[in-house]
PDB file of C-alpha atoms in Angstrom:
ATOM      1  CA  MET A  23      18.607   1.269  40.797  1.00  0.00           C
ATOM      2  CA  ASN A  24      16.255   3.893  42.210  1.00  0.00           C
ATOM      3  CA  ILE A  25      12.662   2.774  42.871  1.00  0.00           C
ATOM      4  CA  LEU A  26       9.928   5.143  44.070  1.00  0.00           C
ATOM      5  CA  ILE A  27       6.681   4.003  45.703  1.00  0.00           C
ATOM      6  CA  ILE A  28       3.813   6.517  45.877  1.00  0.00           C
ATOM      7  CA  GLU A  29       1.195   4.898  48.107  1.00  0.00           C
ATOM      8  CA  ASP A  30      -0.825   6.518  50.909  1.00  0.00           C
ATOM      9  CA  GLU A  31      -1.648   3.294  52.783  1.00  0.00           C
ATOM     10  CA  ALA A  32       1.378   2.535  54.971  1.00  0.00           C
ATOM     11  CA  ARG A  33       0.642  -1.189  55.170  1.00  0.00           C
ATOM     12  CA  ILE A  34       0.513  -1.585  51.390  1.00  0.00           C
ATOM     13  CA  ALA A  35       3.563   0.637  50.901  1.00  0.00           C
ATOM     14  CA  ARG A  36       5.587  -1.537  53.280  1.00  0.00           C
ATOM     15  CA  ARG A  37       4.350  -4.677  51.493  1.00  0.00           C
ATOM     16  CA  LEU A  38       5.407  -3.266  48.131  1.00  0.00           C
ATOM     17  CA  GLN A  39       8.774  -2.328  49.593  1.00  0.00           C
ATOM     18  CA  ARG A  40       9.258  -5.810  51.076  1.00  0.00           C
ATOM     19  CA  MET A  41       8.229  -7.624  47.890  1.00  0.00           C
ATOM     20  CA  THR A  42      10.373  -5.375  45.710  1.00  0.00           C
ATOM     21  CA  ALA A  43      13.423  -5.962  47.905  1.00  0.00           C
ATOM     22  CA  GLU A  44      12.751  -9.709  47.797  1.00  0.00           C
ATOM     23  CA  PHE A  45      12.423  -9.698  44.017  1.00  0.00           C
ATOM     24  CA  PHE A  46      15.704  -7.883  43.389  1.00  0.00           C
ATOM     25  CA  GLY A  47      17.553  -9.902  46.034  1.00  0.00           C
ATOM     26  CA  ASN A  48      21.191  -8.882  46.312  1.00  0.00           C
ATOM     27  CA  ARG A  49      21.054  -6.385  43.476  1.00  0.00           C
ATOM     28  CA  PRO A  50      21.752  -2.830  44.707  1.00  0.00           C
ATOM     29  CA  ILE A  51      18.512  -0.847  44.859  1.00  0.00           C
ATOM     30  CA  GLN A  52      17.256   2.207  46.693  1.00  0.00           C
ATOM     31  CA  ILE A  53      13.551   2.251  47.567  1.00  0.00           C
ATOM     32  CA  THR A  54      11.848   5.521  48.537  1.00  0.00           C
ATOM     33  CA  ILE A  55       8.263   5.700  49.827  1.00  0.00           C
ATOM     34  CA  CYS A  56       6.086   8.810  49.490  1.00  0.00           C
ATOM     35  CA  ASP A  57       2.629   8.831  51.094  1.00  0.00           C
ATOM     36  CA  SER A  58       1.065  11.681  49.131  1.00  0.00           C
ATOM     37  CA  LEU A  59       0.802  12.973  45.592  1.00  0.00           C
ATOM     38  CA  GLN A  60       2.744  16.167  46.292  1.00  0.00           C
ATOM     39  CA  ARG A  61       5.566  14.400  48.126  1.00  0.00           C
ATOM     40  CA  GLY A  62       5.824  11.994  45.213  1.00  0.00           C
ATOM     41  CA  LEU A  63       6.002  14.793  42.655  1.00  0.00           C
ATOM     42  CA  ASP A  64       8.621  16.602  44.737  1.00  0.00           C
ATOM     43  CA  GLN A  65      10.709  13.425  44.980  1.00  0.00           C
ATOM     44  CA  ILE A  66      10.542  12.878  41.206  1.00  0.00           C
ATOM     45  CA  THR A  67      11.661  16.473  40.681  1.00  0.00           C
ATOM     46  CA  ARG A  68      14.639  15.906  42.979  1.00  0.00           C
ATOM     47  CA  GLN A  69      15.601  12.531  41.522  1.00  0.00           C
ATOM     48  CA  LEU A  70      14.071  10.717  38.558  1.00  0.00           C
ATOM     49  CA  PRO A  71      13.435   7.073  39.468  1.00  0.00           C
ATOM     50  CA  ASP A  72      14.201   4.092  37.292  1.00  0.00           C
ATOM     51  CA  LEU A  73      10.838   2.601  38.286  1.00  0.00           C
ATOM     52  CA  LEU A  74       7.729   4.162  39.816  1.00  0.00           C
ATOM     53  CA  LEU A  75       5.128   2.086  41.691  1.00  0.00           C
ATOM     54  CA  LEU A  76       2.037   4.281  41.777  1.00  0.00           C
ATOM     55  CA  ASP A  77      -1.373   4.135  43.415  1.00  0.00           C
ATOM     56  CA  LEU A  78      -4.120   6.141  41.722  1.00  0.00           C
ATOM     57  CA  ASN A  79      -6.165   7.121  44.783  1.00  0.00           C
ATOM     58  CA  LEU A  80      -3.907   9.103  47.128  1.00  0.00           C
ATOM     59  CA  ASN A  81      -5.957  10.515  50.007  1.00  0.00           C
ATOM     60  CA  GLY A  82      -8.469  11.795  47.485  1.00  0.00           C
ATOM     61  CA  ASP A  83      -5.803  13.060  45.090  1.00  0.00           C
ATOM     62  CA  ASN A  84      -5.603  11.553  41.630  1.00  0.00           C
ATOM     63  CA  GLY A  85      -2.423   9.615  40.889  1.00  0.00           C
ATOM     64  CA  PHE A  86      -2.967  10.340  37.213  1.00  0.00           C
ATOM     65  CA  GLU A  87      -1.598  13.807  37.949  1.00  0.00           C
ATOM     66  CA  VAL A  88       1.832  12.170  38.182  1.00  0.00           C
ATOM     67  CA  LEU A  89       1.353  10.604  34.747  1.00  0.00           C
ATOM     68  CA  GLU A  90       0.037  13.869  33.305  1.00  0.00           C
ATOM     69  CA  GLN A  91       3.033  15.835  34.526  1.00  0.00           C
ATOM     70  CA  MET A  92       5.559  13.116  33.690  1.00  0.00           C
ATOM     71  CA  VAL A  93       3.669  11.679  30.730  1.00  0.00           C
ATOM     72  CA  ALA A  94       6.652  10.699  28.572  1.00  0.00           C
ATOM     73  CA  ALA A  95       9.294  10.686  31.291  1.00  0.00           C
ATOM     74  CA  SER A  96      12.338   8.465  30.976  1.00  0.00           C
ATOM     75  CA  PHE A  97      11.270   5.922  33.596  1.00  0.00           C
ATOM     76  CA  HIS A  98       8.798   3.063  33.724  1.00  0.00           C
ATOM     77  CA  THR A  99       5.626   3.138  35.813  1.00  0.00           C
ATOM     78  CA  ILE A 100       3.696   0.214  37.260  1.00  0.00           C
ATOM     79  CA  ILE A 101       0.247   1.112  38.567  1.00  0.00           C
ATOM     80  CA  VAL A 102      -0.852  -0.732  41.723  1.00  0.00           C
ATOM     81  CA  SER A 103      -4.483   0.220  42.242  1.00  0.00           C
ATOM     82  CA  ALA A 104      -7.995  -0.999  42.953  1.00  0.00           C
ATOM     83  CA  ASN A 105      -9.288   1.370  40.250  1.00  0.00           C
ATOM     84  CA  THR A 106      -9.312  -1.286  37.535  1.00  0.00           C
ATOM     85  CA  ASP A 107     -11.693   0.816  35.424  1.00  0.00           C
ATOM     86  CA  LYS A 108      -8.730   3.169  34.882  1.00  0.00           C
ATOM     87  CA  ALA A 109      -6.491   0.499  33.355  1.00  0.00           C
ATOM     88  CA  ILE A 110      -7.128   1.456  29.721  1.00  0.00           C
ATOM     89  CA  THR A 111      -6.408   5.104  30.477  1.00  0.00           C
ATOM     90  CA  ALA A 112      -3.256   4.119  32.372  1.00  0.00           C
ATOM     91  CA  PHE A 113      -1.905   2.155  29.417  1.00  0.00           C
ATOM     92  CA  ALA A 114      -2.639   5.143  27.177  1.00  0.00           C
ATOM     93  CA  TYR A 115      -0.259   7.118  29.377  1.00  0.00           C
ATOM     94  CA  GLY A 116       2.446   4.551  28.702  1.00  0.00           C
ATOM     95  CA  VAL A 117       2.561   2.608  31.958  1.00  0.00           C
ATOM     96  CA  LEU A 118       4.421  -0.685  31.873  1.00  0.00           C
ATOM     97  CA  ASP A 119       1.804  -2.692  33.769  1.00  0.00           C
ATOM     98  CA  PHE A 120      -1.360  -2.350  35.863  1.00  0.00           C
ATOM     99  CA  VAL A 121      -1.485  -4.546  38.967  1.00  0.00           C
ATOM    100  CA  PRO A 122      -4.999  -4.603  40.447  1.00  0.00           C
ATOM    101  CA  LYS A 123      -5.499  -4.569  44.214  1.00  0.00           C
ATOM    102  CA  PRO A 124      -5.714  -6.852  46.067  1.00  0.00           C
ATOM    103  CA  PHE A 125      -2.593  -8.415  44.570  1.00  0.00           C
ATOM    104  CA  ASP A 126      -0.425 -11.409  45.385  1.00  0.00           C
ATOM    105  CA  LYS A 127       3.320 -11.878  45.065  1.00  0.00           C
ATOM    106  CA  GLU A 128       3.043 -13.840  41.819  1.00  0.00           C
ATOM    107  CA  ARG A 129       1.170 -11.049  40.018  1.00  0.00           C
ATOM    108  CA  PHE A 130       3.461  -8.335  41.381  1.00  0.00           C
ATOM    109  CA  PHE A 131       6.577 -10.292  40.438  1.00  0.00           C
ATOM    110  CA  GLN A 132       5.120 -10.719  36.941  1.00  0.00           C
ATOM    111  CA  ALA A 133       5.033  -6.922  36.618  1.00  0.00           C
ATOM    112  CA  LEU A 134       8.605  -6.580  37.912  1.00  0.00           C
ATOM    113  CA  ASN A 135       9.741  -9.251  35.459  1.00  0.00           C
ATOM    114  CA  ARG A 136       8.360  -7.094  32.661  1.00  0.00           C
ATOM    115  CA  PHE A 137      10.490  -4.244  33.977  1.00  0.00           C
ATOM    116  CA  ILE A 138      13.737  -6.219  33.767  1.00  0.00           C
ATOM    117  CA  SER A 139      12.860  -8.259  30.633  1.00  0.00           C
ATOM    118  CA  PRO A 140      12.271  -6.207  27.447  1.00  0.00           C
ATOM    119  CA  THR A 141      10.859  -9.223  25.572  1.00  0.00           C
ATOM    120  CA  LEU A 142       7.923  -9.716  27.946  1.00  0.00           C
ATOM    121  CA  LYS A 143       4.807  -7.960  26.668  1.00  0.00           C
ATOM    122  CA  SER A 144       1.595  -7.047  28.445  1.00  0.00           C
ATOM    123  CA  ASP A 145      -1.533  -9.020  27.613  1.00  0.00           C
ATOM    124  CA  ASP A 146      -3.494  -5.756  27.587  1.00  0.00           C
ATOM    125  CA  GLY A 147      -1.907  -4.496  24.379  1.00  0.00           C
ATOM    126  CA  MET A 148      -0.989  -0.834  24.274  1.00  0.00           C
ATOM    127  CA  LYS A 149      -3.135   1.162  21.855  1.00  0.00           C
ATOM    128  CA  TYR A 150      -1.713   4.677  22.304  1.00  0.00           C
ATOM    129  CA  LEU A 151       1.411   6.592  23.194  1.00  0.00           C
ATOM    130  CA  ALA A 152       0.977   9.859  25.055  1.00  0.00           C
ATOM    131  CA  VAL A 153       3.144  12.881  24.269  1.00  0.00           C
ATOM    132  CA  LYS A 154       3.168  16.266  25.941  1.00  0.00           C
ATOM    133  CA  LYS A 155       3.442  19.303  23.700  1.00  0.00           C
ATOM    134  CA  SER A 156       2.850  22.962  24.528  1.00  0.00           C
ATOM    135  CA  GLY A 157       1.371  21.935  27.860  1.00  0.00           C
ATOM    136  CA  GLN A 158      -1.200  19.652  26.215  1.00  0.00           C
ATOM    137  CA  ILE A 159      -1.301  15.850  26.296  1.00  0.00           C
ATOM    138  CA  ARG A 160      -1.928  14.152  22.982  1.00  0.00           C
ATOM    139  CA  LEU A 161      -2.652  10.465  22.513  1.00  0.00           C
ATOM    140  CA  ILE A 162      -1.105   8.994  19.378  1.00  0.00           C
ATOM    141  CA  SER A 163      -2.540   5.755  18.081  1.00  0.00           C
ATOM    142  CA  ILE A 164       0.065   3.010  17.812  1.00  0.00           C
ATOM    143  CA  SER A 165      -1.345   2.190  14.359  1.00  0.00           C
ATOM    144  CA  GLU A 166      -0.365   5.677  13.155  1.00  0.00           C
ATOM    145  CA  ILE A 167       3.346   5.144  13.825  1.00  0.00           C
ATOM    146  CA  ARG A 168       5.554   4.114  10.889  1.00  0.00           C
ATOM    147  CA  TYR A 169       8.780   3.882  12.841  1.00  0.00           C
ATOM    148  CA  ILE A 170      10.618   5.278  15.833  1.00  0.00           C
ATOM    149  CA  LYS A 171      14.124   6.663  15.652  1.00  0.00           C
ATOM    150  CA  GLY A 172      16.489   7.008  18.575  1.00  0.00           C
ATOM    151  CA  ALA A 173      17.644  10.570  19.194  1.00  0.00           C
ATOM    152  CA  GLY A 174      20.017  10.476  22.148  1.00  0.00           C
ATOM    153  CA  ILE A 175      18.019   9.994  25.346  1.00  0.00           C
ATOM    154  CA  TYR A 176      14.849  10.842  23.414  1.00  0.00           C
ATOM    155  CA  THR A 177      13.045   9.240  20.480  1.00  0.00           C
ATOM    156  CA  GLU A 178      11.337  10.573  17.377  1.00  0.00           C
ATOM    157  CA  LEU A 179       7.937   9.122  16.493  1.00  0.00           C
ATOM    158  CA  HIS A 180       7.580   9.181  12.692  1.00  0.00           C
ATOM    159  CA  LEU A 181       3.884   9.105  11.802  1.00  0.00           C
ATOM    160  CA  LYS A 182       1.982   8.022   8.694  1.00  0.00           C
ATOM    161  CA  ASN A 183       0.813  11.616   8.143  1.00  0.00           C
ATOM    162  CA  GLY A 184       4.448  12.684   7.692  1.00  0.00           C
ATOM    163  CA  LYS A 185       4.681  14.467  11.026  1.00  0.00           C
ATOM    164  CA  GLN A 186       7.106  13.762  13.853  1.00  0.00           C
ATOM    165  CA  GLU A 187       6.651  13.854  17.615  1.00  0.00           C
ATOM    166  CA  LEU A 188       9.395  13.817  20.241  1.00  0.00           C
ATOM    167  CA  HIS A 189       9.079  11.304  23.071  1.00  0.00           C
ATOM    168  CA  ASP A 190      11.082  11.280  26.298  1.00  0.00           C
ATOM    169  CA  LYS A 191      11.396   7.518  26.585  1.00  0.00           C
ATOM    170  CA  SER A 192      14.377   5.750  25.045  1.00  0.00           C
ATOM    171  CA  LEU A 193      14.086   3.086  22.342  1.00  0.00           C
ATOM    172  CA  GLU A 194      14.800   0.449  24.982  1.00  0.00           C
ATOM    173  CA  LEU A 195      11.898   1.605  27.173  1.00  0.00           C
ATOM    174  CA  LEU A 196       9.496   1.954  24.242  1.00  0.00           C
ATOM    175  CA  GLN A 197      10.428  -1.504  23.015  1.00  0.00           C
ATOM    176  CA  GLN A 198       9.104  -2.881  26.303  1.00  0.00           C
ATOM    177  CA  LEU A 199       5.814  -1.020  25.878  1.00  0.00           C
ATOM    178  CA  LEU A 200       5.001  -1.510  22.207  1.00  0.00           C
ATOM    179  CA  PRO A 201       3.195  -4.581  20.807  1.00  0.00           C
ATOM    180  CA  ASP A 202       5.013  -7.377  18.993  1.00  0.00           C
ATOM    181  CA  GLY A 203       4.375  -5.809  15.577  1.00  0.00           C
ATOM    182  CA  PHE A 204       7.185  -3.350  16.301  1.00  0.00           C
ATOM    183  CA  GLU A 205      10.627  -4.740  15.596  1.00  0.00           C
ATOM    184  CA  ARG A 206      14.064  -3.437  16.532  1.00  0.00           C
ATOM    185  CA  ILE A 207      15.841  -3.543  13.167  1.00  0.00           C
ATOM    186  CA  HIS A 208      18.853  -1.446  14.171  1.00  0.00           C
ATOM    187  CA  LYS A 209      20.295   0.097  17.318  1.00  0.00           C
ATOM    188  CA  SER A 210      18.560   3.358  16.354  1.00  0.00           C
ATOM    189  CA  TYR A 211      15.290   2.136  14.797  1.00  0.00           C
ATOM    190  CA  LEU A 212      12.054   0.462  15.879  1.00  0.00           C
ATOM    191  CA  VAL A 213       9.738  -0.237  12.934  1.00  0.00           C
ATOM    192  CA  ASN A 214       6.082  -1.126  12.609  1.00  0.00           C
ATOM    193  CA  LEU A 215       6.490  -4.197  10.383  1.00  0.00           C
ATOM    194  CA  GLN A 216       3.072  -3.569   8.824  1.00  0.00           C
ATOM    195  CA  GLU A 217       4.827  -0.679   7.072  1.00  0.00           C
ATOM    196  CA  ALA A 218       7.604  -2.892   5.640  1.00  0.00           C
ATOM    197  CA  GLU A 219       7.725  -3.478   1.863  1.00  0.00           C
ATOM    198  CA  LYS A 220      11.040  -5.124   1.071  1.00  0.00           C
ATOM    199  CA  ILE A 221      14.594  -5.677   2.185  1.00  0.00           C
ATOM    200  CA  LEU A 222      17.408  -4.178   0.128  1.00  0.00           C
ATOM    201  CA  ILE A 223      20.875  -5.703  -0.027  1.00  0.00           C
ATOM    202  CA  ASN A 224      23.612  -3.170  -0.754  1.00  0.00           C
ATOM    203  CA  PRO A 225      27.339  -3.613  -1.482  1.00  0.00           C
ATOM    204  CA  GLY A 226      29.493  -4.360   1.529  1.00  0.00           C
ATOM    205  CA  SER A 227      26.843  -6.487   3.283  1.00  0.00           C
ATOM    206  CA  ARG A 228      24.777  -3.431   4.139  1.00  0.00           C
ATOM    207  CA  TYR A 229      21.056  -3.962   4.445  1.00  0.00           C
ATOM    208  CA  GLY A 230      18.070  -1.636   4.314  1.00  0.00           C
ATOM    209  CA  LEU A 231      14.319  -1.891   4.882  1.00  0.00           C
ATOM    210  CA  GLN A 232      12.109  -0.032   2.447  1.00  0.00           C
ATOM    211  CA  ILE A 233       8.816   1.021   3.990  1.00  0.00           C
ATOM    212  CA  LYS A 234       5.545   2.008   2.312  1.00  0.00           C
ATOM    213  CA  ASN A 235       6.316   5.727   2.017  1.00  0.00           C
ATOM    214  CA  GLY A 236       9.542   4.940   0.127  1.00  0.00           C
ATOM    215  CA  GLU A 237      11.956   5.636   2.960  1.00  0.00           C
ATOM    216  CA  ILE A 238      14.826   3.221   3.427  1.00  0.00           C
ATOM    217  CA  LEU A 239      15.883   2.468   6.992  1.00  0.00           C
ATOM    218  CA  PRO A 240      19.104   0.679   7.960  1.00  0.00           C
ATOM    219  CA  ILE A 241      19.046  -2.908   9.184  1.00  0.00           C
ATOM    220  CA  GLY A 242      21.784  -3.958  11.570  1.00  0.00           C
ATOM    221  CA  ARG A 243      23.885  -6.879  10.352  1.00  0.00           C
ATOM    222  CA  SER A 244      23.013  -8.943  13.414  1.00  0.00           C
ATOM    223  CA  LYS A 245      19.303  -8.322  12.751  1.00  0.00           C
ATOM    224  CA  TYR A 246      19.232  -9.164   9.038  1.00  0.00           C
ATOM    225  CA  LYS A 247      18.312 -12.866   9.211  1.00  0.00           C
ATOM    226  CA  GLU A 248      15.618 -12.300  11.832  1.00  0.00           C
ATOM    227  CA  ILE A 249      14.052  -9.400   9.929  1.00  0.00           C
ATOM    228  CA  LYS A 250      14.265 -11.289   6.619  1.00  0.00           C
ATOM    229  CA  ASN A 251      12.185 -14.130   8.050  1.00  0.00           C
ATOM    230  CA  LYS A 252       9.537 -11.700   9.288  1.00  0.00           C
ATOM    231  CA  VAL A 253       9.266  -9.507   6.210  1.00  0.00           C
ATOM    232  CA  ILE A 254       9.372 -12.123   3.452  1.00  0.00           C
TER     233      ILE A 254
END
């Protein structure tokens, strides 16, 4: 596992490194520390991390530049910053968690637990997903998403207005970010259950979920009972 820390204060960077190593114990990890925005961006270009620990104030540079350039990148980001007024904006950019400085081990470990446990959700409640298109960043309201379809290493956001947007994060990563109203009904589908109308049972024990626009999405056999209890 490759973990990148972008933090300009050496003391805090070393503390993050020490706590991260303690949390993962004997699991094989590689931790890289960059003390400036540009070094961090260069490192990400060379090697995409699995997890980014990011400060927002980097010697006067704005850590949000990392999020703007890597807005839908295929890794998770945990913000560790004293700029708590930026938390809402950070979650709009799809960060996994926002750990305010000063922080203790318990709070930091809570954020790392979210990284390794897809079922743990943030109390802050994500309201938007950010996508980058034609060099512009667009915030898409979570409430506007009907369902999300896996497309290889990418995902397709299917919106209520009939349009689609491509997102760089996998279904697994988005499942960690999205609120509880989104349910994994199949290996390739995450659905906003507010859009669900009824479950269809087809010959051969094949199941489908009809949503409000009339589309029918497949339900995995192992998911049928769970989805049935939530839809009916």
